[in-house]
Coordinates of C-alpha atoms and ligand atoms in Angstrom, one line a residue:
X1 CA -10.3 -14.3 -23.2
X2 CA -10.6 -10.5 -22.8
X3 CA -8.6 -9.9 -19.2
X4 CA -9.6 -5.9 -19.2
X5 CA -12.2 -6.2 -17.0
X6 CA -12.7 -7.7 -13.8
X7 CA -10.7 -10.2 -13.4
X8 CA -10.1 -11.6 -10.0
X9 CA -11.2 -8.5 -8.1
X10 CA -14.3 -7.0 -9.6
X11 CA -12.6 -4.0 -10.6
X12 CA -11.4 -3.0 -14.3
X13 CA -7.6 -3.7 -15.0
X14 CA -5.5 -3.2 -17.5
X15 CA -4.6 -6.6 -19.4
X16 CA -2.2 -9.1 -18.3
X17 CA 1.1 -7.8 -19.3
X18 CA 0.7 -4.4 -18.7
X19 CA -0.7 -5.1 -15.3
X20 CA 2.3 -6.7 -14.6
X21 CA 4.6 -3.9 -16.6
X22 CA 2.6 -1.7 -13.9
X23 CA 2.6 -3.1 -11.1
X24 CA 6.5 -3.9 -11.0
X25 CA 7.4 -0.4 -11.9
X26 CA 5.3 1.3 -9.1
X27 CA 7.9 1.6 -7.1
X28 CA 9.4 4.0 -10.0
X29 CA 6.7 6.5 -9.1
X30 CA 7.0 6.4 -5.5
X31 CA 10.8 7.0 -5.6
X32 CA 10.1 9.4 -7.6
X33 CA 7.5 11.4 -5.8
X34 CA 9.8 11.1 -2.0
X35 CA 13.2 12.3 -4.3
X36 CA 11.1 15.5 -4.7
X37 CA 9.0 15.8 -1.8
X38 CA 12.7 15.5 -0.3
X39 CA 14.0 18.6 -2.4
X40 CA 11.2 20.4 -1.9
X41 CA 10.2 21.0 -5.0
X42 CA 6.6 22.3 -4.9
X43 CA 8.1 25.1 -2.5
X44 CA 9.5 26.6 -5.7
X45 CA 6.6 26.2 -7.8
X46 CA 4.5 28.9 -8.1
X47 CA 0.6 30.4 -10.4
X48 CA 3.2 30.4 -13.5
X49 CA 4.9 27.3 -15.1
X50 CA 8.4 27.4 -13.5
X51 CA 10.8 25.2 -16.1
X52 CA 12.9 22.7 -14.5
X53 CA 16.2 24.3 -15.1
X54 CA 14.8 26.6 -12.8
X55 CA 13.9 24.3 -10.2
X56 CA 17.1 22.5 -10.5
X57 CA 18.9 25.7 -9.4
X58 CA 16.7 26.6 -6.7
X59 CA 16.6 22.5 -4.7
X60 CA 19.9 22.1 -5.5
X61 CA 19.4 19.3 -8.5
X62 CA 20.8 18.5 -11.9
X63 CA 18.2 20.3 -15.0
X64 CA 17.6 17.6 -16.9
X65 CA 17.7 14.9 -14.2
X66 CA 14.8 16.6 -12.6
X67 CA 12.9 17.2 -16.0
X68 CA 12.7 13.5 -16.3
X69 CA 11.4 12.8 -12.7
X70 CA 9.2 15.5 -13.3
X71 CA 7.5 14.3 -16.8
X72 CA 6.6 10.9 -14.7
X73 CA 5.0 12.7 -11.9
X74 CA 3.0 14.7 -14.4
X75 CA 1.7 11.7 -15.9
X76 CA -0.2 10.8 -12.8
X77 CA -1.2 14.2 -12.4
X78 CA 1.3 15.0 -10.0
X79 CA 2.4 19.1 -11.0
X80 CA 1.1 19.7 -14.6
X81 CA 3.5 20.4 -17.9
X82 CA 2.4 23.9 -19.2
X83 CA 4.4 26.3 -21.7
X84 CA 7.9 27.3 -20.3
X85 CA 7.8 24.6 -17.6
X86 CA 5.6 23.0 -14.7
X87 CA 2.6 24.3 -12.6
X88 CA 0.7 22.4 -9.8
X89 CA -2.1 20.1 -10.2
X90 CA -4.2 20.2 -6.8
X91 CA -2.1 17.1 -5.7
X92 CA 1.1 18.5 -6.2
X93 CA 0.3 21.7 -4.0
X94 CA 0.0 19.1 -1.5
X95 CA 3.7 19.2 -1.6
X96 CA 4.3 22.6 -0.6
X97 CA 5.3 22.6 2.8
X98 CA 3.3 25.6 3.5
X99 CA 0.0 24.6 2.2
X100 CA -2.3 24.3 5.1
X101 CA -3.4 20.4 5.0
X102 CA 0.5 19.5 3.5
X103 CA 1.6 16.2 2.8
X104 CA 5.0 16.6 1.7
X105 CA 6.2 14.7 5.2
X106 CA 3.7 12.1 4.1
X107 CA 5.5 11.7 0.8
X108 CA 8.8 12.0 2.3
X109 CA 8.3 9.2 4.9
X110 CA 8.7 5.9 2.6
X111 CA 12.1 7.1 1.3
X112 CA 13.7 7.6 4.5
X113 CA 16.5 5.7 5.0
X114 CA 15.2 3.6 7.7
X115 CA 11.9 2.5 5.4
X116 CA 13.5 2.7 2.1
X117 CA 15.8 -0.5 3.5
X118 CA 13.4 -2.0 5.3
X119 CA 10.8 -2.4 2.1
X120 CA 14.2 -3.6 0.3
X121 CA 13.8 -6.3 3.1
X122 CA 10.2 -7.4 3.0
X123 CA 11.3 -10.9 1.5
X124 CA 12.7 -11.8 4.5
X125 CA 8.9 -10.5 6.1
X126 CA 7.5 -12.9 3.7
X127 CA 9.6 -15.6 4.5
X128 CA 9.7 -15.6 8.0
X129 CA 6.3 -13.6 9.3
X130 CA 8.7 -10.7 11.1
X131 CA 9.0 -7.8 10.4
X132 CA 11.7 -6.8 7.6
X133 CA 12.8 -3.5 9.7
X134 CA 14.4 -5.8 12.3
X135 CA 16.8 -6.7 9.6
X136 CA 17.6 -2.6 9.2
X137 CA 17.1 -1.9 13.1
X138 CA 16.7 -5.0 15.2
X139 CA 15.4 -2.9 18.3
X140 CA 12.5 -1.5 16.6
X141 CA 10.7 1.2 14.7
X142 CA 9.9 3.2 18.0
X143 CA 13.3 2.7 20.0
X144 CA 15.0 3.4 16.5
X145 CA 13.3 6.7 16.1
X146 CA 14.0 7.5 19.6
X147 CA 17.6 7.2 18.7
X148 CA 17.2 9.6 15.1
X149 CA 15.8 12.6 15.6
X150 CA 16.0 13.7 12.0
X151 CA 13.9 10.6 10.5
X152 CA 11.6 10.9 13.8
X153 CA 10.4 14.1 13.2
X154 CA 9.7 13.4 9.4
X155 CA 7.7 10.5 11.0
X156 CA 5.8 12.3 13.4
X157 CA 5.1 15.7 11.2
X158 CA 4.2 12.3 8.3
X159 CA 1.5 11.3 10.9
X160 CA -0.3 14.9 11.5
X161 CA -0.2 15.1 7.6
X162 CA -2.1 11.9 6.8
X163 CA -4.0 12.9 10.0
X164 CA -5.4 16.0 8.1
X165 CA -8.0 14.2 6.0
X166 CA -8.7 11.6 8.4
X167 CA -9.4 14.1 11.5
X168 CA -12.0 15.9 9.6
X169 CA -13.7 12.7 8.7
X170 CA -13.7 11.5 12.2
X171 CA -14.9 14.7 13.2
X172 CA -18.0 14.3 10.7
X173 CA -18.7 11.0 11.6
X174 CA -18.7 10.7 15.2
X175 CA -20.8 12.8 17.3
X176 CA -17.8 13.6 20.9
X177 CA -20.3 15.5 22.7
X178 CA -21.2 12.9 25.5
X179 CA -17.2 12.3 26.4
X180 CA -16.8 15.2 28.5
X181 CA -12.6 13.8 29.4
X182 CA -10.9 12.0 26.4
X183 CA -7.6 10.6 26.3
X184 CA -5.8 10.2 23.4
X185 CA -3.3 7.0 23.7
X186 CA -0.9 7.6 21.4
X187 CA -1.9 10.8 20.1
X188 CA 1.6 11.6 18.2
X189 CA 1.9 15.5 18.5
X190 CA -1.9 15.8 19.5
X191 CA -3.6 17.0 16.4
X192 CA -7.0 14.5 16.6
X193 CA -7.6 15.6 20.8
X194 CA -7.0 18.9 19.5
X195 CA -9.6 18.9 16.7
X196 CA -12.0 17.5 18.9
X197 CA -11.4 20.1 22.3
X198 CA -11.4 22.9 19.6
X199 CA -14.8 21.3 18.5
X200 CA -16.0 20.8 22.1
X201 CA -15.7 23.6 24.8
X202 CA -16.5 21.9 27.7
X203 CA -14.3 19.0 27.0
X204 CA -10.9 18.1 28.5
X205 CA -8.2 15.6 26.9
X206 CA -5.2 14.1 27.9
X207 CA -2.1 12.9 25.3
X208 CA -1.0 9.8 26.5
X209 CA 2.5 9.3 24.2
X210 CA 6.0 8.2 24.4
X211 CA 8.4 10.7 26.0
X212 CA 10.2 12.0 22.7
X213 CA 6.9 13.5 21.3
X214 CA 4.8 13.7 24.3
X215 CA 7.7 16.1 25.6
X216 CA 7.4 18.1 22.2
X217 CA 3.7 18.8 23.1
X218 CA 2.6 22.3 24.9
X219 CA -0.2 21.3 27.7
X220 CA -3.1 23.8 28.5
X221 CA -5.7 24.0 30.5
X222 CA -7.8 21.6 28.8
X223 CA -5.3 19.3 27.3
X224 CA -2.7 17.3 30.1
X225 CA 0.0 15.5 28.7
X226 CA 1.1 12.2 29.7
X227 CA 4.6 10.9 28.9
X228 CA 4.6 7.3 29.4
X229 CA 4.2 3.7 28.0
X230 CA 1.1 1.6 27.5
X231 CA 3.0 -1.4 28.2
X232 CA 4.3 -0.6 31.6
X233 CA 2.6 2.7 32.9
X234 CA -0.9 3.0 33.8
X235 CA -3.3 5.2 31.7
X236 CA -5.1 7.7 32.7
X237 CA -9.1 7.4 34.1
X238 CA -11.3 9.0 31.0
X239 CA -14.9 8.2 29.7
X240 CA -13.5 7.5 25.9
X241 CA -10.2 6.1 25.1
X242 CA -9.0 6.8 21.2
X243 CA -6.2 4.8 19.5
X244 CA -5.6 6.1 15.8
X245 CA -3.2 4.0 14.3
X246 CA -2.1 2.3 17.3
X247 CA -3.3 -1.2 17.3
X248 CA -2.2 -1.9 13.6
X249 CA 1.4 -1.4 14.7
X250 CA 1.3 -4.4 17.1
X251 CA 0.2 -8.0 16.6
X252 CA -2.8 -9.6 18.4
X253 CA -0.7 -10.3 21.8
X254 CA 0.5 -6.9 22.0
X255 CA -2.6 -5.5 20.8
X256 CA -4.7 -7.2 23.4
X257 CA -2.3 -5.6 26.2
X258 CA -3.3 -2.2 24.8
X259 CA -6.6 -3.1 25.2
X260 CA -6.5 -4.6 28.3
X261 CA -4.4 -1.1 29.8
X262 CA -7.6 0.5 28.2
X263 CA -10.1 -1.8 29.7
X264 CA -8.4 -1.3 33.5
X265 CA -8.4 2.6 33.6
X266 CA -11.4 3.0 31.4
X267 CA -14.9 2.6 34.1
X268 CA -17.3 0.4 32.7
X269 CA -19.4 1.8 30.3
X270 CA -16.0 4.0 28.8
X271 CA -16.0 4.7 25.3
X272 CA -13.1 2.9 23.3
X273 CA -12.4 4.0 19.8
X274 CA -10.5 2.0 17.6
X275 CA -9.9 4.5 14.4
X276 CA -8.2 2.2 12.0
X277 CA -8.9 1.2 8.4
X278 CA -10.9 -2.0 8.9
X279 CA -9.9 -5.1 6.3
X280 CA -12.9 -6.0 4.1
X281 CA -13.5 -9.2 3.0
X282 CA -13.8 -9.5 -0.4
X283 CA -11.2 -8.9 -3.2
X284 CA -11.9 -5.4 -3.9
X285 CA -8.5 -2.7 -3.6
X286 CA -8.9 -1.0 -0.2
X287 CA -6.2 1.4 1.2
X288 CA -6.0 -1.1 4.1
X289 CA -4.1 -4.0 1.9
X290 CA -1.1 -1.9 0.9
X291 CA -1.3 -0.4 4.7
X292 CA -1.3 -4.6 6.1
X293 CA 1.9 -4.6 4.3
X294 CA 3.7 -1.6 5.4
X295 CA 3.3 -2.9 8.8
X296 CA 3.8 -6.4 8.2
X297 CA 7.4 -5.3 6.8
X298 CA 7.7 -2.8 9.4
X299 CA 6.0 -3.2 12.6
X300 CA 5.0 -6.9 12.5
X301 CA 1.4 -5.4 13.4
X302 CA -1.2 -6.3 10.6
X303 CA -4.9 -4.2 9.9
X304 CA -7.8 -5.8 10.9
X305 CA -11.6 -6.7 10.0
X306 CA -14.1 -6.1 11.9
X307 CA -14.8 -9.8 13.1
X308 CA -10.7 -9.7 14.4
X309 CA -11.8 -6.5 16.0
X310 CA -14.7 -8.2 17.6
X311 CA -12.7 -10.6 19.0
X312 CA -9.4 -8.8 20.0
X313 CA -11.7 -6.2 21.8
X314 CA -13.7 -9.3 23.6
X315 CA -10.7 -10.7 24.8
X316 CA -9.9 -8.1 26.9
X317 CA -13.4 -6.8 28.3
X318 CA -14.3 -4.4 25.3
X319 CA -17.7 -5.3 23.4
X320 CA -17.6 -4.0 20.2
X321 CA -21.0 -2.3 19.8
X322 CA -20.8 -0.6 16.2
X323 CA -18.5 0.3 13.3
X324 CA -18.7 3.9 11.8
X325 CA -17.4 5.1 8.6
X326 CA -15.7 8.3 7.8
X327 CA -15.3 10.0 4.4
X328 CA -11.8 8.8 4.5
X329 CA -10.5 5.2 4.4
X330 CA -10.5 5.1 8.0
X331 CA -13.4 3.2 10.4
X332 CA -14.3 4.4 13.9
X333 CA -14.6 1.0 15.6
X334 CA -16.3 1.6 18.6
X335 CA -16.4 0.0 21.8
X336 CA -17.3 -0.1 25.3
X337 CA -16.0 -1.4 28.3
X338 CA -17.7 -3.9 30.5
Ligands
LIG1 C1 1.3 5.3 13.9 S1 1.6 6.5 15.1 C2 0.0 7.2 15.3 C3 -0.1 8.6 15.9 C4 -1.5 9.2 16.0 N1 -2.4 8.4 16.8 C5 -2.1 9.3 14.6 O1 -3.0 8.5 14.2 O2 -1.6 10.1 13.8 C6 1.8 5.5 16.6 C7 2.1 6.4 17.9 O3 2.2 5.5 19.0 C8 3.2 6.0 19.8 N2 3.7 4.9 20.6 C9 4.4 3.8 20.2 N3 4.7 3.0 21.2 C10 4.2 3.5 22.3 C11 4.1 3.2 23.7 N4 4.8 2.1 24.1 N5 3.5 4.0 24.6 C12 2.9 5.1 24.1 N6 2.9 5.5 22.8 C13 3.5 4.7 22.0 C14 4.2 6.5 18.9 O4 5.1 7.5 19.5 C15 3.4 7.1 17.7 O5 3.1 8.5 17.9

């Protein structure tokens, strides 16, 4: 039987062994790529190839060590092997911390301690349907990064990077121009309401987070800041509600009391947009099935398809009226109150 093709989920593949060889050495890569996100090595790479001895002085790193890390990242076009060292590829620049859509706290955020133990942990996820980070911090990812400031702000500076793609394609893809006050319900350090205030002049916002990074957040006169909890303190009155990223971190009970604290402030008729990658059906690879597992292991929340959206957002008063794609991997479920 040729197994090259197709197999399964429609897609090419490489035949059975190697799939395997490839699959269980992934994690390789990935260690790889947060060890020098972590060092900050891109920083130090320049227009000409920079050898790795070179590098090694400059992030503190043993030559030869970091040769070898190196040569694997190369090989999936991560930096680029030229004469007399390295040079970046158009992902590797990525890493720099000064390049203006950076992702190196994006690359950095699996191998913090705190994840790095709990994806060690995800058998007991599979076992038992919790989350594995309860093992590694039983109160929580949020009250855990309340208490570690260092690993918090990697998080929340890993958040506006991923954002930077996915803002731009929510921009694109969704015309703001009829929600003249938007609140953004756990908008992290604010960089979607701020994309979309800059876009809209006549538009006011508000930042609905958690005191630790609401705090961090500068108010103006256009963008109010609200330090608070959705589970306990009432949101603010708007005529669209956004929740990037929010609902996947919770299961359906919680997720249906963020809803239904959107569906009391909101009027009737209030925008709510649910910008989430949405599950599809079939067996194809989607960014959402590696992302259902980060947050089974470490949230216990789960991403969604539409239908579940349907249904979640019906429970609590929302209709779901229409999905919208963006040029990223992320959906702008949208909904409206009742
Ligand atoms: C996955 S991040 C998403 C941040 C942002 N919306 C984005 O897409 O980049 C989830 C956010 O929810 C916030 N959050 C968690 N629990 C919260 C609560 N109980 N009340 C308000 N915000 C909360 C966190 O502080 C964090 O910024």
């Amino acid at each position: 039987m040729d197994a090259t093709i197709t197999e399964g989920t429609g897609t090419p593949q490489a035949p059975p062994h190697e799939l395997i060889w490839e699959v269980a050495q992934a994690i390789v890569v990935s260690r790889c790529l947060h060890v020098v996100a972590d060092l900050g090595v891109a920083d130090h790479v320049g227009d000409a190839p920079v050898s790795a001895e070179h590098l090694a002085a400059a992030c503190g790193a043993d030559a030869d060590a970091l040769g070898r890390v190196l040569r694997l990242l190369a090989a999936h076009g991560i930096f680029e092997p030229a004469t007399g060292g390295y040079r970046h590829t158009s992902s590797s620049a990525l890493l720099r911390s000064d390049h203006p859509t950076s992702m190196r706290a994006f690359a950095r955020l699996n191998g913090l301690p705190v994840f790095s133990a709990t994806f060690g942990e995800l058998g007991h996820s599979v076992r038992t349907g919790s989350p594995a980070l309860e093992v590694v911090a039983a109160k929580g990812l949020w009250p855990y990064l309340q208490e570690h400031s260092e690993e918090a702000m990697v998080f929340e500076q890993a958040m506006t990077a991923k954002a930077h793609a996915d803002v731009a394609g929510v921009l694109n893809a969704y015309d703001f121009e009829r929600h003249r006050r938007i609140a953004d319900v756990g908008g992290g350090h604010a960089h979607l309401i701020e994309a979309i205030l800059a876009a809209h002049h006549g538009h006011t916002g508000v930042l609905f987070e958690l005191p630790h990074v609401g705090n961090e957040v500068e108010p103006s006169s256009r963008l109010e800041v609200v330090a608070g909890d959705f589970f306990t303190d009432p949101l603010p009155s708007c005529d669209a509600y956004l929740l990037m990223n929010i609902l996947h971190d919770w299961d359906d009970e919680n997720a249906s009391r963020i809803l239904a604290a959107v569906a009391k402030s909101g009027e009737p008729g209030a925008a709510v947009l649910v910008i989430e990658t949405v599950m599809p059906e079939g067996p194809e690879p989607h960014w959402a099935k590696p992302l259902d597992v980060v947050m089974l292991a470490v949230t216990g929340g789960r991403e969604r398809t539409e239908a579940q959206y349907r249904s979640l957002l019906g429970d609590t008063g929302i209709d779901l009226v229409r999905t919208v794609p963006t040029a990223t991997a992320f959906s702008i479920v949208e909904g409206r109150v009742r």
